[in-house]
Coordinates of C-alpha atoms in Angstrom, one line a residue:
X1 CA 67.6 59.5 20.3
X2 CA 70.5 56.9 20.3
X3 CA 70.4 56.8 24.2
X4 CA 66.7 55.9 24.1
X5 CA 67.2 53.3 21.5
X6 CA 70.0 51.7 23.4
X7 CA 67.9 51.7 26.6
X8 CA 64.8 50.2 24.8
X9 CA 67.0 47.3 23.6
X10 CA 67.4 46.3 27.3
X11 CA 63.7 46.5 28.2
X12 CA 61.4 43.5 28.0
X13 CA 59.4 42.9 25.8
X14 CA 60.7 45.7 23.6
X15 CA 63.9 43.6 23.0
X16 CA 61.7 41.3 20.9
X17 CA 60.8 43.9 18.3
X18 CA 62.7 44.3 15.0
X19 CA 65.4 47.0 15.0
X20 CA 63.6 49.3 12.6
X21 CA 60.3 49.1 14.7
X22 CA 62.3 49.8 17.9
X23 CA 63.8 52.9 16.4
X24 CA 60.4 54.2 15.5
X25 CA 59.1 53.5 19.0
X26 CA 62.1 55.3 20.5
X27 CA 61.4 58.4 18.4
X28 CA 57.8 58.5 19.7
X29 CA 58.6 58.3 23.4
X30 CA 57.8 61.2 25.7
X31 CA 60.0 61.8 28.7
X32 CA 58.1 62.5 32.0
X33 CA 59.4 63.3 35.4
X34 CA 57.4 62.8 38.6
X35 CA 57.9 64.6 42.0
X36 CA 58.8 62.5 45.0
X37 CA 56.0 60.6 46.8
X38 CA 53.4 61.8 44.2
X39 CA 50.5 59.5 43.6
X40 CA 50.6 58.9 39.8
X41 CA 47.6 56.5 39.5
X42 CA 44.7 55.3 41.7
X43 CA 43.6 51.7 41.5
X44 CA 40.5 51.2 39.3
X45 CA 40.0 55.0 39.0
X46 CA 42.8 56.5 37.0
X47 CA 42.5 56.1 33.2
X48 CA 45.7 55.0 31.7
X49 CA 46.8 57.0 28.7
X50 CA 49.5 54.6 27.8
X51 CA 52.5 52.6 29.0
X52 CA 55.2 54.0 31.4
X53 CA 58.8 52.7 31.0
X54 CA 60.9 53.5 34.1
X55 CA 64.3 55.0 33.3
X56 CA 65.4 56.3 36.7
X57 CA 63.9 56.0 40.2
X58 CA 61.1 53.6 40.9
X59 CA 57.3 53.2 41.2
X60 CA 55.8 51.8 44.4
X61 CA 52.7 49.9 43.4
X62 CA 50.0 48.5 45.8
X63 CA 46.3 47.9 46.4
X64 CA 44.4 49.8 49.0
X65 CA 42.1 47.6 51.1
X66 CA 38.8 48.8 52.7
X67 CA 40.8 50.2 55.6
X68 CA 43.2 52.1 53.3
X69 CA 46.0 49.8 54.2
X70 CA 48.6 49.2 51.4
X71 CA 48.5 45.6 50.2
X72 CA 50.7 43.5 47.9
X73 CA 53.4 46.1 47.9
X74 CA 55.8 45.9 45.0
X75 CA 58.4 48.0 43.2
X76 CA 59.0 48.7 39.5
X77 CA 62.5 49.8 38.8
X78 CA 64.5 51.0 35.7
X79 CA 63.7 48.7 32.8
X80 CA 60.3 47.8 34.1
X81 CA 57.0 48.8 32.5
X82 CA 53.7 49.8 34.2
X83 CA 50.3 50.1 32.6
X84 CA 50.3 47.4 29.9
X85 CA 48.0 45.0 31.8
X86 CA 45.7 47.9 32.7
X87 CA 45.4 49.1 29.1
X88 CA 44.8 45.6 27.7
X89 CA 42.8 43.8 30.4
X90 CA 41.2 46.3 32.7
X91 CA 39.3 48.7 30.4
X92 CA 42.2 51.2 30.5
X93 CA 41.9 51.7 34.3
X94 CA 44.9 51.4 36.5
X95 CA 44.9 48.0 38.2
X96 CA 46.9 49.4 41.1
X97 CA 47.8 52.5 43.0
X98 CA 51.2 53.9 41.9
X99 CA 53.4 56.2 43.9
X100 CA 56.6 57.7 42.4
X101 CA 59.7 57.6 44.6
X102 CA 62.6 60.1 44.5
X103 CA 64.0 61.2 41.1
X104 CA 61.7 59.1 39.0
X105 CA 61.9 59.6 35.2
X106 CA 59.9 57.6 32.7
X107 CA 59.4 57.2 29.0
X108 CA 55.8 57.4 28.1
X109 CA 54.3 55.4 25.1
X110 CA 50.8 56.3 24.1
X111 CA 48.3 53.5 24.3
X112 CA 47.5 53.8 20.6
X113 CA 51.0 52.9 19.7
X114 CA 51.2 50.3 22.4
X115 CA 48.1 48.6 21.2
X116 CA 49.4 48.6 17.6
X117 CA 52.6 46.8 18.8
X118 CA 50.4 44.2 20.6
X119 CA 48.4 43.6 17.5
X120 CA 51.4 43.3 15.2
X121 CA 53.7 41.2 17.4
X122 CA 52.2 38.3 19.2
X123 CA 55.2 37.6 21.5
X124 CA 55.1 41.2 22.6
X125 CA 51.4 40.9 23.5
X126 CA 51.9 37.6 25.3
X127 CA 54.5 39.1 27.5
X128 CA 51.8 41.2 29.2
X129 CA 49.0 38.6 29.2
X130 CA 51.3 35.8 30.5
X131 CA 52.6 38.1 33.3
X132 CA 49.0 38.8 34.3
X133 CA 48.1 35.1 34.3
X134 CA 51.1 34.4 36.6
X135 CA 50.1 37.2 38.9
X136 CA 46.5 35.9 39.2
X137 CA 47.9 32.7 40.7
X138 CA 48.9 34.8 43.8
X139 CA 45.9 34.6 46.1
X140 CA 46.2 38.0 47.6
X141 CA 46.8 39.7 44.2
X142 CA 43.8 37.9 42.7
X143 CA 41.7 38.9 45.7
X144 CA 42.1 42.6 44.9
X145 CA 41.6 42.5 41.2
X146 CA 38.3 40.7 41.2
X147 CA 35.6 42.6 39.3
X148 CA 32.7 44.2 41.0
X149 CA 29.5 42.1 41.0
X150 CA 26.5 42.9 38.8
X151 CA 24.9 44.6 41.8
X152 CA 27.8 47.0 42.0
X153 CA 29.2 45.6 45.2
X154 CA 33.0 45.6 45.3
X155 CA 34.8 42.5 46.1
X156 CA 36.5 44.3 49.0
X157 CA 33.1 44.9 50.5
X158 CA 31.9 41.3 50.5
X159 CA 30.6 39.7 53.6
X160 CA 32.7 40.1 56.7
X161 CA 31.6 36.6 57.5
X162 CA 34.1 35.3 55.0
X163 CA 37.0 37.6 55.8
X164 CA 36.6 38.1 59.5
X165 CA 38.6 36.0 62.0
X166 CA 37.3 34.8 65.3
X167 CA 39.9 36.8 67.2
X168 CA 38.0 39.9 66.2
X169 CA 34.8 38.7 67.8
X170 CA 33.6 39.4 71.4
X171 CA 33.7 36.0 73.1
X172 CA 31.8 34.8 76.1
X173 CA 34.0 33.9 79.1
X174 CA 34.3 30.2 79.9
X175 CA 32.5 29.2 83.1
X176 CA 33.1 25.7 84.4
X177 CA 32.6 23.4 87.3
X178 CA 33.8 19.9 88.4
X179 CA 31.9 16.9 87.1
X180 CA 30.9 16.1 90.7
X181 CA 28.9 19.3 91.2
X182 CA 25.2 18.6 91.8
X183 CA 22.9 19.3 88.8
X184 CA 20.8 21.8 90.8
X185 CA 23.9 23.8 91.8
X186 CA 24.9 24.1 88.2
X187 CA 21.4 25.3 87.2
X188 CA 21.7 28.0 89.9
X189 CA 25.1 29.1 88.7
X190 CA 23.8 29.3 85.1
X191 CA 20.9 31.5 86.2
X192 CA 23.3 33.8 88.2
X193 CA 25.7 34.1 85.3
X194 CA 22.8 34.5 82.8
X195 CA 24.3 31.9 80.5
X196 CA 22.8 29.1 78.6
X197 CA 25.9 27.0 78.6
X198 CA 28.1 25.8 81.5
X199 CA 31.2 23.7 80.9
X200 CA 32.2 20.7 83.0
X201 CA 35.8 19.6 83.8
X202 CA 37.2 16.5 85.4
X203 CA 37.7 16.6 89.1
X204 CA 41.4 15.7 89.0
X205 CA 43.0 17.9 86.3
X206 CA 40.6 20.6 85.4
X207 CA 40.4 19.5 81.7
X208 CA 37.1 20.4 80.1
X209 CA 35.3 17.2 79.2
X210 CA 31.7 18.3 78.5
X211 CA 29.1 20.9 78.9
X212 CA 25.5 21.5 80.0
X213 CA 22.9 23.7 78.3
X214 CA 19.4 24.8 79.0
X215 CA 18.3 22.1 76.5
X216 CA 20.3 19.5 78.5
X217 CA 18.5 20.4 81.7
X218 CA 15.1 20.4 79.9
X219 CA 15.5 17.0 78.1
X220 CA 17.6 15.0 80.6
X221 CA 16.5 16.4 84.0
X222 CA 13.0 17.9 83.8
X223 CA 11.5 15.7 81.0
X224 CA 13.4 12.7 82.3
X225 CA 12.4 13.3 85.9
X226 CA 16.1 12.9 86.9
X227 CA 17.3 13.5 90.5
X228 CA 18.8 17.1 90.5
X229 CA 21.2 16.0 93.3
X230 CA 23.1 13.8 90.9
X231 CA 26.5 14.9 89.7
X232 CA 26.3 17.0 86.6
X233 CA 28.8 14.7 84.9
X234 CA 26.1 12.1 84.6
X235 CA 24.0 14.3 82.2
X236 CA 26.6 16.4 80.5
X237 CA 26.9 16.5 76.7
X238 CA 30.2 15.5 75.1
X239 CA 32.6 15.8 73.5
X240 CA 33.5 19.5 73.4
X241 CA 34.5 21.0 70.1
X242 CA 37.1 23.8 69.8
X243 CA 38.5 26.1 67.2
X244 CA 41.4 28.5 67.0
X245 CA 41.1 32.3 67.3
X246 CA 42.9 32.4 63.9
X247 CA 40.0 30.6 62.1
X248 CA 37.4 32.5 60.1
X249 CA 33.9 33.1 61.3
X250 CA 32.4 31.0 58.5
X251 CA 34.6 28.1 59.5
X252 CA 33.2 28.2 63.0
X253 CA 29.6 28.1 61.8
X254 CA 30.3 25.2 59.4
X255 CA 32.1 23.3 62.2
X256 CA 29.1 23.8 64.4
X257 CA 26.7 22.3 61.8
X258 CA 29.0 19.4 61.0
X259 CA 29.5 18.4 64.6
X260 CA 25.9 19.2 65.7
X261 CA 27.1 21.4 68.5
X262 CA 25.7 24.7 69.5
X263 CA 28.8 25.9 71.4
X264 CA 32.5 26.1 70.4
X265 CA 35.3 26.6 72.8
X266 CA 37.9 29.1 71.3
X267 CA 41.5 28.3 71.8
X268 CA 44.6 30.5 71.6
X269 CA 48.1 29.0 72.0
X270 CA 46.6 25.9 73.7
X271 CA 44.5 27.9 76.2
X272 CA 40.7 28.3 76.0
X273 CA 40.0 32.0 75.9
X274 CA 36.2 31.9 75.6
X275 CA 33.4 30.3 73.7
X276 CA 31.0 31.0 70.8
X277 CA 27.3 30.3 70.6
X278 CA 25.7 29.3 67.3
X279 CA 22.6 31.3 67.9
X280 CA 24.7 34.4 68.5
X281 CA 26.6 34.0 65.3
X282 CA 23.5 33.3 63.2
X283 CA 21.7 36.3 64.6
X284 CA 24.6 38.8 64.4
X285 CA 24.6 41.2 61.5
X286 CA 27.5 39.5 59.8
X287 CA 25.6 36.1 59.5
X288 CA 24.3 35.8 56.0
X289 CA 21.8 33.6 54.1
X290 CA 23.9 30.4 53.6
X291 CA 23.9 29.6 57.2
X292 CA 20.3 30.5 57.9
X293 CA 19.6 28.3 54.9
X294 CA 21.6 25.4 56.4
X295 CA 19.6 25.8 59.6
X296 CA 16.3 25.6 57.5
X297 CA 17.6 22.3 55.9
X298 CA 18.2 20.9 59.4
X299 CA 14.6 21.7 60.3
X300 CA 13.1 20.1 57.1
X301 CA 10.8 17.2 57.9
X302 CA 10.4 15.1 54.7
X303 CA 11.9 14.2 51.4
X304 CA 9.8 16.7 49.4
X305 CA 11.0 19.6 51.6
X306 CA 14.6 18.5 51.4
X307 CA 14.2 18.3 47.6
X308 CA 13.0 21.9 47.5
X309 CA 15.9 23.0 49.7
X310 CA 18.4 21.3 47.4
X311 CA 16.8 23.0 44.4
X312 CA 17.5 26.4 46.0
X313 CA 21.3 25.8 46.3
X314 CA 22.3 27.0 42.8
X315 CA 20.8 30.4 43.4
X316 CA 22.7 30.6 46.7
X317 CA 26.0 29.5 45.0
X318 CA 25.6 32.1 42.3
X319 CA 25.0 34.9 44.8
X320 CA 28.0 33.9 46.9
X321 CA 30.3 33.8 43.9
X322 CA 29.0 37.1 42.7
X323 CA 29.8 38.6 46.1
X324 CA 33.4 37.6 45.7
X325 CA 33.3 34.6 48.1
X326 CA 36.1 32.2 47.4
X327 CA 35.2 29.0 45.6
X328 CA 36.7 26.8 48.3
X329 CA 34.3 28.4 50.8
X330 CA 31.4 27.9 48.4
X331 CA 32.4 24.2 48.2
X332 CA 32.3 24.0 52.0
X333 CA 28.8 25.5 52.0
X334 CA 27.5 23.1 49.3
X335 CA 29.1 20.2 51.2
X336 CA 27.5 21.2 54.5
X337 CA 24.1 21.4 52.9
X338 CA 24.6 18.0 51.2
X339 CA 25.9 16.4 54.4
X340 CA 22.9 17.9 56.4
X341 CA 20.5 16.4 53.9
X342 CA 22.2 13.0 53.9
X343 CA 22.2 12.9 57.7
X344 CA 18.5 13.7 57.8
X345 CA 17.8 10.9 55.4
X346 CA 20.1 8.4 57.3
X347 CA 18.5 9.3 60.7
X348 CA 15.0 9.0 59.4
X349 CA 15.8 5.6 57.8
X350 CA 17.2 4.2 61.0
X351 CA 14.1 5.5 62.8
X352 CA 12.0 3.4 60.4
X353 CA 14.2 0.2 60.3
X354 CA 15.2 0.2 63.9
X355 CA 18.6 0.3 65.5
X356 CA 21.5 -1.2 63.4
X357 CA 22.5 -4.7 64.4
X358 CA 26.2 -3.7 64.4
X359 CA 28.4 -0.7 64.7
X360 CA 29.0 0.8 61.3
X361 CA 30.3 3.8 59.3
X362 CA 28.5 5.5 56.4
X363 CA 31.2 7.2 54.4
X364 CA 31.1 9.4 51.3
X365 CA 33.6 9.1 48.5
X366 CA 34.9 11.1 45.5
X367 CA 34.2 14.8 45.3
X368 CA 31.8 14.6 48.2
X369 CA 34.4 12.8 50.2
X370 CA 36.9 15.6 49.3
X371 CA 34.3 18.3 50.3
X372 CA 34.5 19.6 46.7
X373 CA 31.0 19.0 45.4
X374 CA 29.7 21.0 42.4
X375 CA 26.1 21.4 41.2
X376 CA 26.5 18.4 38.9
X377 CA 26.9 15.7 41.5
X378 CA 26.0 12.1 42.0
X379 CA 26.1 9.7 44.9
X380 CA 29.4 8.1 45.9
X381 CA 29.1 6.3 49.2
X382 CA 30.0 3.1 51.1
X383 CA 29.4 1.3 54.3
X384 CA 31.8 -0.4 56.7
X385 CA 30.3 -2.5 59.5
X386 CA 32.0 -4.3 62.3
X387 CA 32.9 -8.0 62.0
X388 CA 30.3 -10.3 63.6
X389 CA 30.1 -14.0 64.4
X390 CA 29.2 -16.4 61.6
X391 CA 25.5 -16.8 62.7
X392 CA 25.0 -13.0 62.6
X393 CA 26.7 -12.1 59.4
X394 CA 23.8 -12.6 57.0
X395 CA 21.4 -10.7 59.3
X396 CA 23.8 -7.8 59.6
X397 CA 24.5 -7.7 55.9
X398 CA 20.8 -7.9 55.0
X399 CA 20.0 -4.9 57.3
X400 CA 22.8 -2.7 55.9
X401 CA 21.9 -3.5 52.2
X402 CA 18.3 -2.6 52.9
X403 CA 19.3 0.5 54.8
X404 CA 21.6 1.6 52.0
X405 CA 18.9 1.0 49.3
X406 CA 16.4 3.2 51.1
X407 CA 19.0 6.0 51.8
X408 CA 20.2 5.9 48.2
X409 CA 16.7 5.9 46.7
X410 CA 15.7 8.9 48.8
X411 CA 18.8 10.8 47.9
X412 CA 18.1 10.2 44.3
X413 CA 14.6 11.5 44.7
X414 CA 16.0 14.7 46.4
X415 CA 18.4 15.3 43.5
X416 CA 21.5 13.3 44.2
X417 CA 21.6 11.1 41.1
X418 CA 22.6 7.4 41.3
X419 CA 26.3 6.9 40.5
X420 CA 26.6 5.5 37.0
X421 CA 29.7 3.6 38.0
X422 CA 27.9 1.9 40.9
X423 CA 30.1 3.4 43.7
X424 CA 27.2 3.3 46.2
X425 CA 26.5 1.4 49.4
X426 CA 23.4 -0.1 47.8
X427 CA 25.8 -2.0 45.5
X428 CA 26.8 -5.1 47.5
X429 CA 30.4 -4.5 46.4
X430 CA 30.5 -1.3 48.5
X431 CA 28.9 -2.5 51.8
X432 CA 31.2 -4.9 53.7
X433 CA 32.7 -5.7 57.1
X434 CA 35.9 -4.1 58.2
X435 CA 37.9 -7.2 57.6
X436 CA 36.6 -7.4 54.0
X437 CA 37.5 -3.8 53.4
X438 CA 41.0 -4.4 54.7
X439 CA 41.3 -7.3 52.2
X440 CA 40.1 -5.1 49.4
X441 CA 42.8 -2.5 50.1
X442 CA 45.5 -5.1 50.3
X443 CA 44.4 -6.5 46.9
X444 CA 44.3 -3.1 45.3
X445 CA 47.7 -2.2 46.6
X446 CA 49.5 -5.5 45.7
X447 CA 47.7 -6.6 42.6
X448 CA 47.7 -3.3 40.9
X449 CA 46.4 -2.6 37.4
X450 CA 44.8 0.5 35.9
X451 CA 41.3 -0.6 36.9
X452 CA 42.1 -1.3 40.6
X453 CA 44.1 2.0 40.7
X454 CA 40.9 3.8 39.8
X455 CA 39.0 1.9 42.4
X456 CA 41.5 2.7 45.1
X457 CA 41.6 6.3 44.1
X458 CA 37.8 6.6 44.7
X459 CA 38.0 4.8 48.0
X460 CA 40.9 6.9 49.3
X461 CA 38.8 10.0 49.0
X462 CA 36.6 8.7 51.8
X463 CA 35.2 10.8 54.6
X464 CA 33.2 9.8 57.7
X465 CA 29.6 11.0 57.6
X466 CA 27.7 8.9 60.1
X467 CA 28.2 6.1 62.6
X468 CA 31.1 5.0 64.7
X469 CA 34.2 6.9 63.8
X470 CA 36.5 4.4 65.5
X471 CA 35.9 2.0 62.6
X472 CA 37.3 4.5 60.1
X473 CA 40.2 5.2 62.5
X474 CA 41.1 1.5 62.5
X475 CA 40.9 1.4 58.7
X476 CA 43.3 4.4 58.4
X477 CA 45.7 2.8 60.9
X478 CA 45.7 -0.4 58.8
X479 CA 46.3 1.6 55.6
X480 CA 49.2 3.5 57.3
X481 CA 51.0 0.2 57.8
X482 CA 50.2 -1.2 54.4
X483 CA 51.4 1.9 52.6
X484 CA 54.8 1.5 54.2
X485 CA 55.4 -1.8 52.4
X486 CA 56.8 -1.9 48.8
X487 CA 53.9 -0.8 46.6
X488 CA 55.8 0.7 43.6
X489 CA 53.6 -1.0 41.1
X490 CA 50.5 0.6 42.6
X491 CA 52.1 4.1 42.5
X492 CA 53.1 3.5 38.9
X493 CA 49.5 2.9 37.9
X494 CA 48.3 5.8 40.0
X495 CA 50.8 8.0 38.1
X496 CA 49.7 6.6 34.7
X497 CA 46.1 7.5 35.6
X498 CA 47.1 11.0 36.7
X499 CA 48.9 11.5 33.3
X500 CA 46.1 10.4 31.1
X501 CA 44.6 13.8 30.6
X502 CA 46.8 16.6 29.3
X503 CA 45.9 20.3 29.9
X504 CA 44.1 21.7 26.8
X505 CA 46.8 24.0 25.7
X506 CA 48.3 24.0 22.2
X507 CA 51.9 24.5 21.2
X508 CA 50.9 28.1 20.2
X509 CA 49.4 28.8 23.6
X510 CA 45.8 28.6 22.5
X511 CA 43.1 26.6 24.3
X512 CA 42.5 23.2 22.6
X513 CA 38.8 22.5 22.2
X514 CA 36.4 19.9 20.7
X515 CA 33.0 20.1 19.2
X516 CA 30.0 19.7 21.6
X517 CA 26.7 20.6 19.9
X518 CA 27.2 23.9 18.2
X519 CA 30.1 25.0 20.4
X520 CA 33.8 24.4 20.7
X521 CA 34.5 23.5 24.3
X522 CA 36.9 21.9 26.8
X523 CA 36.0 19.8 29.8
X524 CA 36.5 21.7 33.1
X525 CA 36.2 18.5 35.3
X526 CA 38.9 16.7 33.3
X527 CA 41.1 19.8 33.3
X528 CA 40.9 19.8 37.1
X529 CA 41.4 16.1 37.6
X530 CA 45.2 16.0 37.2
X531 CA 45.5 18.3 40.2
X532 CA 43.2 16.1 42.3
X533 CA 45.1 12.9 41.1
X534 CA 48.5 14.5 41.6
X535 CA 47.8 15.7 45.2
X536 CA 46.0 12.4 46.1
X537 CA 49.0 10.4 45.0
X538 CA 51.5 12.5 47.0
X539 CA 49.2 12.3 50.0
X540 CA 49.1 8.5 49.7
X541 CA 52.9 8.3 49.3
X542 CA 53.3 10.3 52.5
X543 CA 50.4 8.6 54.4
X544 CA 48.3 11.7 54.8
X545 CA 44.6 10.9 55.4
X546 CA 43.0 14.3 54.9
X547 CA 40.6 14.1 51.9
X548 CA 40.2 17.7 50.8
X549 CA 42.6 18.7 48.1
X550 CA 43.4 22.0 49.8
X551 CA 44.0 20.3 53.2
X552 CA 46.2 17.7 51.5
X553 CA 48.3 20.4 49.8
X554 CA 48.8 22.2 53.1
X555 CA 49.9 19.0 54.8
X556 CA 52.3 18.2 51.9
X557 CA 53.7 21.7 52.1
X558 CA 54.3 21.3 55.8
X559 CA 56.2 18.1 55.2
X560 CA 58.3 19.8 52.6
X561 CA 57.0 17.7 49.7
X562 CA 55.9 20.9 47.9
X563 CA 57.4 24.3 48.3
X564 CA 55.2 27.2 49.4
X565 CA 55.1 28.5 45.8
X566 CA 54.2 25.1 44.3
X567 CA 51.4 24.6 46.8
X568 CA 50.0 28.0 46.2
X569 CA 50.1 27.7 42.5
X570 CA 48.3 24.4 42.6
X571 CA 45.8 25.7 45.1
X572 CA 45.0 28.8 43.2
X573 CA 44.8 27.0 39.9
X574 CA 42.4 24.4 41.3
X575 CA 40.0 26.8 43.0
X576 CA 40.0 29.2 40.1
X577 CA 38.8 26.4 37.9
X578 CA 36.3 25.4 40.6
X579 CA 34.9 28.9 40.7
X580 CA 34.5 29.0 36.9
X581 CA 32.8 25.6 37.0
X582 CA 30.4 26.4 39.8
X583 CA 29.3 29.7 38.3
X584 CA 28.8 28.1 34.9
X585 CA 26.7 25.3 36.4
X586 CA 24.6 27.7 38.5
X587 CA 23.8 29.8 35.4
X588 CA 22.8 26.7 33.4
X589 CA 20.3 25.7 36.2
X590 CA 19.0 29.2 37.0
X591 CA 18.9 30.9 33.6
X592 CA 19.0 28.2 31.0
X593 CA 16.8 25.7 32.9
X594 CA 19.0 22.8 31.7
X595 CA 21.0 20.0 33.4
X596 CA 24.4 21.4 34.2
X597 CA 27.5 20.0 32.6
X598 CA 31.3 20.5 32.8
X599 CA 31.9 21.9 29.3
X600 CA 33.1 25.4 28.7
X601 CA 33.4 27.4 25.5
X602 CA 36.5 29.7 25.9
X603 CA 34.7 32.3 23.7
X604 CA 32.3 32.9 26.5
X605 CA 35.1 34.1 28.7
X606 CA 36.7 37.5 29.0
X607 CA 40.2 38.1 27.7
X608 CA 41.4 38.2 31.4
X609 CA 39.8 34.8 32.1
X610 CA 41.3 33.3 29.0
X611 CA 44.8 34.5 29.9
X612 CA 44.4 33.2 33.5
X613 CA 43.2 29.8 32.2
X614 CA 46.3 29.5 29.9
X615 CA 48.6 30.2 32.8
X616 CA 46.8 27.6 34.9
X617 CA 47.2 25.0 32.1
X618 CA 50.9 25.6 32.2
X619 CA 51.0 25.1 36.0
X620 CA 49.2 21.7 35.6
X621 CA 51.5 20.6 32.8
X622 CA 54.6 21.4 34.9
X623 CA 53.3 19.3 37.8
X624 CA 52.4 16.4 35.5
X625 CA 56.0 16.5 34.4
X626 CA 57.0 16.3 38.1
X627 CA 54.9 13.1 38.4
X628 CA 56.6 11.6 35.4
X629 CA 60.1 12.2 36.9
X630 CA 59.1 11.2 40.4
X631 CA 57.0 8.1 39.8
X632 CA 57.6 6.8 36.3
X633 CA 61.3 7.7 36.1
X634 CA 60.7 8.7 32.6
X635 CA 60.5 12.0 30.6
X636 CA 58.9 10.1 27.6

């Protein structure tokens, strides 16, 4: 008895219990020995009778994936407990598979007594829930503990499209010819190879510079009555787009839609090893509805049809999340649909107004610029056009303001509401020449105050959507130089903005709420904004011009600004909140038939979700402290 009591005093969280309670617990423990290599529990199958406290030996714990590979392998050793999280948060089912190693001896505490301790001693209970919240910030761990969908489909069985890499696909071999090859000869080679795509390289170095397809031959040669003896380089499509073998299948499809290409070269270690066809990917078994849906958006002919397509997005989002698709991927799908609609509207408007009188860029800002749109989205866009001579300035400006007004009005009709803050190209403040935009940025950087800090923040989340990309390249090059100058005042105000909203966590680790209608809620968007602000600020500091929060984090990790752990914690926190936000909004639209919002009542969440949220709030608070130290030089 005394040995057990002495041992329990060294075991967390039993060391938190009063001595008389600890003695009572020690008396009720049952000693159990397990044979070597015996499977003690199976993940999500074995019903846990209670808590195991390891005295000797060790437990090997892991998840089985769909191929019966052991994943997230960990070891529980003397003084560790197993089963607490399973009993409290997983309906008494073992979260993981457990294998006993040699000479394993445990003390067993029945779940009835364990639950009583959790109810009586809050710190004891929080040890297990906090540990679970921390674990859920690990992407691979979280992947395997996702619940099955309402249709009974396990997360592990979700679409291969979202988990399969390009290296697992069967690629078509790259066939290429010099740009000087006659068109008729290329057509003969395509027929002999039974391929609809032939790549073209330069005559000197063999670098692939373009490609020819059946459609190219139809549109440019047959319909255009071109001379088939001309060199194929005169009609080829360019540029070529490539992707790594390590990328996922869904990334390849989204890239094809964004770049309007039907073929992707696949690269491994700097060498092209084959190519992919969009038609092949979209007709293969693994291609699912989101991408067929995007294709249907591209084929829509008018605003009413585009409006109907956008109204179908919430249902698609809900289904994807229910199948266990990651929120960051769902963001990409929403963004691609949104971009496709905007491009259709832009192209139709130019067709009506005639060719633009100057080179320009139509860019999107804010969450759309970050490729992080939700289902409660408004317009954030701007126009940059090239500088023109004095006599042409008014003509150029009048065209783009009229163009922006038509585009914005049509997007509003489709379902993309006008921005209440006026961050739209139809607002004369957000449609200017390149030189004017440069002056704006200099003013925001050098004459900083809280308001200009907010303006610059919105403008830094800018992404090219349509037009001449070299204009945006020039703006980024200009910013790269300006950000190397002394701009401490600017970063100070950026930090102040990032610190305005504190995570809704009370001193006693409860979720702080406020009244909204009949509910007590917190604001999901404001909870996420410190992560967006923090990562944007560090990206600015290190002159990183990626716009997506995840991409910025990866670049900052590569530069050593964030450790691997810090980057993963922020990434997992952000996209966990994004998943909760997207699903809540989808339900509001589909089931409640109301306009979605960003408010969430914690009481509508499971205990598991509440625990995870609390851990995420701690992560955000820790990184806000890092901003205070790094940018404001103050802990106050």
